Structure formats: C-alpha cells, structure tokens
Amino acid sequence: MVPVSQLSACVTPEATLDQPVEHLRACHRRIEQRLEALERGAAGLGTQPDEARAVIAKSLRFLETNGAWHTEDEEQSVFPRLLAKIAPGDREFLRQLSEQHERVEALVARLRETPLDDPRFPSAAADVARAYREHIAFEETRLLEVARVALNPAEIAEVAAEMKARRGL
Ligand SMILES: [Fe+2]
Ligand SMILES: [Fe+2]
C-alpha cells in the first residue's frame, strides 16, 4: 500500500511516482476522465447549473494543477534527458509534442477566461477536450516506449525525484 503522502491525484498504487513512465500513462487516463467531466459540466449548464458549475470548477482545477505538472514532467524532466540520445525522427516527435503542449495550455487559459454564462463556453470546453485527447493519443503512439528504452535506471530515479519535488512531496 502506498502511503497517502506519496500520492498525487494522478497516482495509483500501480503507478507511483517511483515509476515515472507508468505514472505518465496513469495521468493520461485521469486527464481524460476530467475532460469527460468538463464536457458533461458544459453540457449541463442550462439544466443543472449548480452541479455543472461545481464539476467544471473541479475539472479546470485538475487541469491547472495535475495537468500542468504532468506537462512539466514531460517538458522539464523527460524530454531533456531523451533529446541527447534519440534519433532525429524522435526529436521531431518531441518537438511536435511541445507544440501541442503550448496549444493545449492556450486553450485551457482561454476557457478559464470564458465566463460560464458565455454561449461560447461549451465550444471552448470542447476545443480543450479535443486538443488534449488528440495530444494524449499522439503522445502515446511513441513517447512512453521511447522513454522506456532510452532512460537508464539512474535517469528514471532523477525524473522520479523531480516529479515528487514538483508536487511538494
Ligand atoms: Fe504531453
Ligand atoms: Fe502526457
């Protein structure tokens, strides 16, 4: 059993921060759950506004904390360690992922700035969900496998330590 102090919202007992690559995958599933909740909330604003607002607030908070940490894990801890040792094609893949990170971040920021009663809110939420899902699917085509092959045990331990520090653990 993993002590509660070692858990972040993305961590399951099978994917602790000591197993960074598995943790990234587990975090993708949690992000997808929150995207689904976000869209559900956006769709329910007209009929069940109180419940919808609470679900939206919780989902946005998750994306801005755990979602942002997850992107930092990749951009600051994983990608730099991979860049030195991967093939040019994989370096291009990482560049595309970074571009997608910026796009998703901008869409989340736009959604945060859109008032809930703005008729554009549901489509702004749908844009976040679509871009995030597409990014995750694209990332999972190669990133986890590349990381597994390229990172040695010492680097994995360094990544894990940085991920914990990022979360104040
Ligand atoms: Fe990513
Ligand atoms: Fe990711």
PDB file of C-alpha atoms and ligand atoms in Angstrom:
ATOM      1  CA  MET A   1       0.000   0.000   0.000  1.00  0.00           C
ATOM      2  CA  VAL A   2       1.355   3.408  -0.968  1.00  0.00           C
ATOM      3  CA  PRO A   3       1.358   5.965   1.855  1.00  0.00           C
ATOM      4  CA  VAL A   4      -1.056   8.796   1.219  1.00  0.00           C
ATOM      5  CA  SER A   5       1.819  11.272   1.461  1.00  0.00           C
ATOM      6  CA  GLN A   6       3.325   9.755  -1.688  1.00  0.00           C
ATOM      7  CA  LEU A   7       0.169  10.002  -3.742  1.00  0.00           C
ATOM      8  CA  SER A   8      -0.664  12.752  -6.145  1.00  0.00           C
ATOM      9  CA  ALA A   9      -4.050  12.877  -7.833  1.00  0.00           C
ATOM     10  CA  CYS A  10      -2.604  11.062 -10.847  1.00  0.00           C
ATOM     11  CA  VAL A  11      -1.063   8.230  -8.868  1.00  0.00           C
ATOM     12  CA  THR A  12      -2.489   4.776  -8.477  1.00  0.00           C
ATOM     13  CA  PRO A  13      -0.804   2.062  -6.400  1.00  0.00           C
ATOM     14  CA  GLU A  14       0.460   0.512  -9.653  1.00  0.00           C
ATOM     15  CA  ALA A  15       1.842   3.772 -10.946  1.00  0.00           C
ATOM     16  CA  THR A  16       3.630   5.589  -8.160  1.00  0.00           C
ATOM     17  CA  LEU A  17       5.986   8.435  -8.832  1.00  0.00           C
ATOM     18  CA  ASP A  18       8.837   5.928  -8.499  1.00  0.00           C
ATOM     19  CA  GLN A  19       7.715   4.518 -11.862  1.00  0.00           C
ATOM     20  CA  PRO A  20       7.621   7.736 -13.901  1.00  0.00           C
ATOM     21  CA  VAL A  21       6.714   6.231 -17.278  1.00  0.00           C
ATOM     22  CA  GLU A  22       3.795   4.257 -15.831  1.00  0.00           C
ATOM     23  CA  HIS A  23       2.814   7.378 -13.924  1.00  0.00           C
ATOM     24  CA  LEU A  24       2.601   9.383 -17.145  1.00  0.00           C
ATOM     25  CA  ARG A  25       0.226   6.833 -18.626  1.00  0.00           C
ATOM     26  CA  ALA A  26      -1.932   6.738 -15.470  1.00  0.00           C
ATOM     27  CA  CYS A  27      -2.072  10.526 -15.535  1.00  0.00           C
ATOM     28  CA  HIS A  28      -3.342  10.457 -19.130  1.00  0.00           C
ATOM     29  CA  ARG A  29      -6.290   8.329 -18.042  1.00  0.00           C
ATOM     30  CA  ARG A  30      -7.081  10.725 -15.184  1.00  0.00           C
ATOM     31  CA  ILE A  31      -6.866  13.733 -17.509  1.00  0.00           C
ATOM     32  CA  GLU A  32      -9.269  12.017 -19.924  1.00  0.00           C
ATOM     33  CA  GLN A  33     -11.723  11.435 -17.055  1.00  0.00           C
ATOM     34  CA  ARG A  34     -11.590  15.139 -16.201  1.00  0.00           C
ATOM     35  CA  LEU A  35     -12.083  16.140 -19.836  1.00  0.00           C
ATOM     36  CA  GLU A  36     -15.197  13.995 -19.942  1.00  0.00           C
ATOM     37  CA  ALA A  37     -16.433  15.649 -16.720  1.00  0.00           C
ATOM     38  CA  LEU A  38     -15.659  19.081 -18.162  1.00  0.00           C
ATOM     39  CA  GLU A  39     -17.746  18.396 -21.264  1.00  0.00           C
ATOM     40  CA  ARG A  40     -20.539  16.918 -19.149  1.00  0.00           C
ATOM     41  CA  GLY A  41     -20.496  20.035 -16.988  1.00  0.00           C
ATOM     42  CA  ALA A  42     -20.525  22.345 -20.001  1.00  0.00           C
ATOM     43  CA  ALA A  43     -23.495  20.453 -21.454  1.00  0.00           C
ATOM     44  CA  GLY A  44     -25.386  20.658 -18.143  1.00  0.00           C
ATOM     45  CA  LEU A  45     -25.045  24.404 -17.525  1.00  0.00           C
ATOM     46  CA  GLY A  46     -28.563  25.080 -18.808  1.00  0.00           C
ATOM     47  CA  THR A  47     -30.364  22.332 -16.918  1.00  0.00           C
ATOM     48  CA  GLN A  48     -28.388  21.680 -13.711  1.00  0.00           C
ATOM     49  CA  PRO A  49     -26.317  24.831 -13.290  1.00  0.00           C
ATOM     50  CA  ASP A  50     -25.124  24.306  -9.690  1.00  0.00           C
ATOM     51  CA  GLU A  51     -23.902  20.779 -10.284  1.00  0.00           C
ATOM     52  CA  ALA A  52     -22.427  21.764 -13.641  1.00  0.00           C
ATOM     53  CA  ARG A  53     -20.511  24.707 -12.185  1.00  0.00           C
ATOM     54  CA  ALA A  54     -19.025  22.508  -9.452  1.00  0.00           C
ATOM     55  CA  VAL A  55     -17.942  19.838 -11.950  1.00  0.00           C
ATOM     56  CA  ILE A  56     -16.420  22.450 -14.262  1.00  0.00           C
ATOM     57  CA  ALA A  57     -14.545  24.137 -11.407  1.00  0.00           C
ATOM     58  CA  LYS A  58     -13.129  20.804 -10.229  1.00  0.00           C
ATOM     59  CA  SER A  59     -12.110  19.775 -13.739  1.00  0.00           C
ATOM     60  CA  LEU A  60     -10.414  23.090 -14.505  1.00  0.00           C
ATOM     61  CA  ARG A  61      -8.578  22.978 -11.179  1.00  0.00           C
ATOM     62  CA  PHE A  62      -7.318  19.489 -12.010  1.00  0.00           C
ATOM     63  CA  LEU A  63      -6.087  20.560 -15.453  1.00  0.00           C
ATOM     64  CA  GLU A  64      -4.331  23.611 -13.999  1.00  0.00           C
ATOM     65  CA  THR A  65      -2.575  21.627 -11.246  1.00  0.00           C
ATOM     66  CA  ASN A  66      -2.098  17.971 -12.119  1.00  0.00           C
ATOM     67  CA  GLY A  67      -2.395  18.597 -15.846  1.00  0.00           C
ATOM     68  CA  ALA A  68       0.207  21.375 -15.699  1.00  0.00           C
ATOM     69  CA  TRP A  69       2.569  19.275 -13.532  1.00  0.00           C
ATOM     70  CA  HIS A  70       2.218  16.429 -16.000  1.00  0.00           C
ATOM     71  CA  THR A  71       3.264  18.673 -18.889  1.00  0.00           C
ATOM     72  CA  GLU A  72       6.195  19.988 -16.821  1.00  0.00           C
ATOM     73  CA  ASP A  73       7.190  16.382 -16.051  1.00  0.00           C
ATOM     74  CA  GLU A  74       7.462  15.789 -19.771  1.00  0.00           C
ATOM     75  CA  GLU A  75       8.949  19.120 -20.835  1.00  0.00           C
ATOM     76  CA  GLN A  76      11.403  19.613 -17.995  1.00  0.00           C
ATOM     77  CA  SER A  77      12.241  16.127 -16.727  1.00  0.00           C
ATOM     78  CA  VAL A  78      11.695  13.615 -19.548  1.00  0.00           C
ATOM     79  CA  PHE A  79      12.283  15.405 -22.879  1.00  0.00           C
ATOM     80  CA  PRO A  80      15.690  16.928 -21.995  1.00  0.00           C
ATOM     81  CA  ARG A  81      17.008  13.510 -20.953  1.00  0.00           C
ATOM     82  CA  LEU A  82      15.747  11.924 -24.175  1.00  0.00           C
ATOM     83  CA  LEU A  83      16.923  14.578 -26.627  1.00  0.00           C
ATOM     84  CA  ALA A  84      20.604  13.735 -26.259  1.00  0.00           C
ATOM     85  CA  LYS A  85      20.182  10.100 -27.164  1.00  0.00           C
ATOM     86  CA  ILE A  86      17.282   9.634 -29.554  1.00  0.00           C
ATOM     87  CA  ALA A  87      17.090   9.507 -33.353  1.00  0.00           C
ATOM     88  CA  PRO A  88      16.271  12.666 -35.370  1.00  0.00           C
ATOM     89  CA  GLY A  89      12.787  11.330 -36.133  1.00  0.00           C
ATOM     90  CA  ASP A  90      12.073  11.012 -32.434  1.00  0.00           C
ATOM     91  CA  ARG A  91      13.445  14.501 -31.794  1.00  0.00           C
ATOM     92  CA  GLU A  92      10.930  15.820 -34.337  1.00  0.00           C
ATOM     93  CA  PHE A  93       8.233  13.853 -32.499  1.00  0.00           C
ATOM     94  CA  LEU A  94       9.155  15.604 -29.224  1.00  0.00           C
ATOM     95  CA  ARG A  95       9.080  18.978 -30.978  1.00  0.00           C
ATOM     96  CA  GLN A  96       5.541  18.269 -32.176  1.00  0.00           C
ATOM     97  CA  LEU A  97       4.533  17.245 -28.646  1.00  0.00           C
ATOM     98  CA  SER A  98       5.897  20.536 -27.268  1.00  0.00           C
ATOM     99  CA  GLU A  99       3.893  22.465 -29.847  1.00  0.00           C
ATOM    100  CA  GLN A 100       0.768  20.580 -28.797  1.00  0.00           C
ATOM    101  CA  HIS A 101       1.510  21.337 -25.124  1.00  0.00           C
ATOM    102  CA  GLU A 102       1.518  25.057 -25.925  1.00  0.00           C
ATOM    103  CA  ARG A 103      -1.718  24.779 -27.868  1.00  0.00           C
ATOM    104  CA  VAL A 104      -3.498  22.857 -25.085  1.00  0.00           C
ATOM    105  CA  GLU A 105      -2.222  25.332 -22.490  1.00  0.00           C
ATOM    106  CA  ALA A 106      -3.537  28.272 -24.542  1.00  0.00           C
ATOM    107  CA  LEU A 107      -6.940  26.593 -24.953  1.00  0.00           C
ATOM    108  CA  VAL A 108      -7.187  25.917 -21.194  1.00  0.00           C
ATOM    109  CA  ALA A 109      -6.283  29.570 -20.500  1.00  0.00           C
ATOM    110  CA  ARG A 110      -8.939  30.735 -22.986  1.00  0.00           C
ATOM    111  CA  LEU A 111     -11.525  28.506 -21.310  1.00  0.00           C
ATOM    112  CA  ARG A 112     -10.573  29.887 -17.888  1.00  0.00           C
ATOM    113  CA  GLU A 113     -11.188  33.392 -19.204  1.00  0.00           C
ATOM    114  CA  THR A 114     -14.569  32.494 -20.724  1.00  0.00           C
ATOM    115  CA  PRO A 115     -17.457  33.201 -18.324  1.00  0.00           C
ATOM    116  CA  LEU A 116     -19.689  30.194 -17.644  1.00  0.00           C
ATOM    117  CA  ASP A 117     -22.728  32.079 -18.938  1.00  0.00           C
ATOM    118  CA  ASP A 118     -20.989  32.973 -22.191  1.00  0.00           C
ATOM    119  CA  PRO A 119     -22.655  30.991 -25.003  1.00  0.00           C
ATOM    120  CA  ARG A 120     -19.142  30.194 -26.290  1.00  0.00           C
ATOM    121  CA  PHE A 121     -18.222  28.292 -23.104  1.00  0.00           C
ATOM    122  CA  PRO A 122     -19.339  24.816 -24.309  1.00  0.00           C
ATOM    123  CA  SER A 123     -17.433  25.111 -27.574  1.00  0.00           C
ATOM    124  CA  ALA A 124     -14.336  26.408 -25.732  1.00  0.00           C
ATOM    125  CA  ALA A 125     -14.588  23.382 -23.411  1.00  0.00           C
ATOM    126  CA  ALA A 126     -14.993  21.065 -26.417  1.00  0.00           C
ATOM    127  CA  ASP A 127     -11.885  22.605 -28.012  1.00  0.00           C
ATOM    128  CA  VAL A 128      -9.841  21.857 -24.860  1.00  0.00           C
ATOM    129  CA  ALA A 129     -11.142  18.292 -24.692  1.00  0.00           C
ATOM    130  CA  ARG A 130     -10.486  17.594 -28.369  1.00  0.00           C
ATOM    131  CA  ALA A 131      -6.973  19.048 -28.426  1.00  0.00           C
ATOM    132  CA  TYR A 132      -5.995  17.332 -25.152  1.00  0.00           C
ATOM    133  CA  ARG A 133      -7.333  13.931 -26.259  1.00  0.00           C
ATOM    134  CA  GLU A 134      -5.616  14.174 -29.629  1.00  0.00           C
ATOM    135  CA  HIS A 135      -2.370  15.146 -27.903  1.00  0.00           C
ATOM    136  CA  ILE A 136      -2.540  12.226 -25.472  1.00  0.00           C
ATOM    137  CA  ALA A 137      -3.301   9.748 -28.249  1.00  0.00           C
ATOM    138  CA  PHE A 138      -0.425  11.082 -30.379  1.00  0.00           C
ATOM    139  CA  GLU A 139       1.958  11.097 -27.409  1.00  0.00           C
ATOM    140  CA  GLU A 140       1.136   7.505 -26.520  1.00  0.00           C
ATOM    141  CA  THR A 141       1.993   6.299 -30.026  1.00  0.00           C
ATOM    142  CA  ARG A 142       5.699   6.622 -29.159  1.00  0.00           C
ATOM    143  CA  LEU A 143       6.710   8.653 -26.116  1.00  0.00           C
ATOM    144  CA  LEU A 144       6.302   6.012 -23.436  1.00  0.00           C
ATOM    145  CA  GLU A 145       8.147   3.394 -25.480  1.00  0.00           C
ATOM    146  CA  VAL A 146      10.959   5.819 -26.369  1.00  0.00           C
ATOM    147  CA  ALA A 147      11.295   6.810 -22.701  1.00  0.00           C
ATOM    148  CA  ARG A 148      11.343   3.203 -21.548  1.00  0.00           C
ATOM    149  CA  VAL A 149      14.135   2.319 -23.950  1.00  0.00           C
ATOM    150  CA  ALA A 150      16.211   5.491 -23.615  1.00  0.00           C
ATOM    151  CA  LEU A 151      16.166   6.227 -19.881  1.00  0.00           C
ATOM    152  CA  ASN A 152      18.568   4.299 -17.668  1.00  0.00           C
ATOM    153  CA  PRO A 153      17.739   3.474 -14.020  1.00  0.00           C
ATOM    154  CA  ALA A 154      19.690   6.474 -12.676  1.00  0.00           C
ATOM    155  CA  GLU A 155      17.804   8.839 -15.003  1.00  0.00           C
ATOM    156  CA  ILE A 156      14.486   7.269 -14.058  1.00  0.00           C
ATOM    157  CA  ALA A 157      15.323   7.911 -10.401  1.00  0.00           C
ATOM    158  CA  GLU A 158      16.193  11.543 -11.228  1.00  0.00           C
ATOM    159  CA  VAL A 159      12.916  12.008 -13.124  1.00  0.00           C
ATOM    160  CA  ALA A 160      11.000  10.498 -10.194  1.00  0.00           C
ATOM    161  CA  ALA A 161      12.718  12.838  -7.719  1.00  0.00           C
ATOM    162  CA  GLU A 162      11.906  15.877  -9.873  1.00  0.00           C
ATOM    163  CA  MET A 163       8.281  14.801 -10.255  1.00  0.00           C
ATOM    164  CA  LYS A 164       7.936  14.474  -6.470  1.00  0.00           C
ATOM    165  CA  ALA A 165       9.583  17.861  -5.874  1.00  0.00           C
ATOM    166  CA  ARG A 166       7.208  19.439  -8.407  1.00  0.00           C
ATOM    167  CA  ARG A 167       4.289  18.220  -6.281  1.00  0.00           C
ATOM    168  CA  GLY A 168       5.867  19.185  -2.991  1.00  0.00           C
ATOM    169  CA  LEU A 169       6.285  15.542  -1.938  1.00  0.00           C
TER     170      LEU A 169
HETATM  171 FE    FE B   1       2.156  15.708 -23.173  1.00  0.00          FE
HETATM  172 FE    FE B   2       1.472  13.259 -21.380  1.00  0.00          FE
END
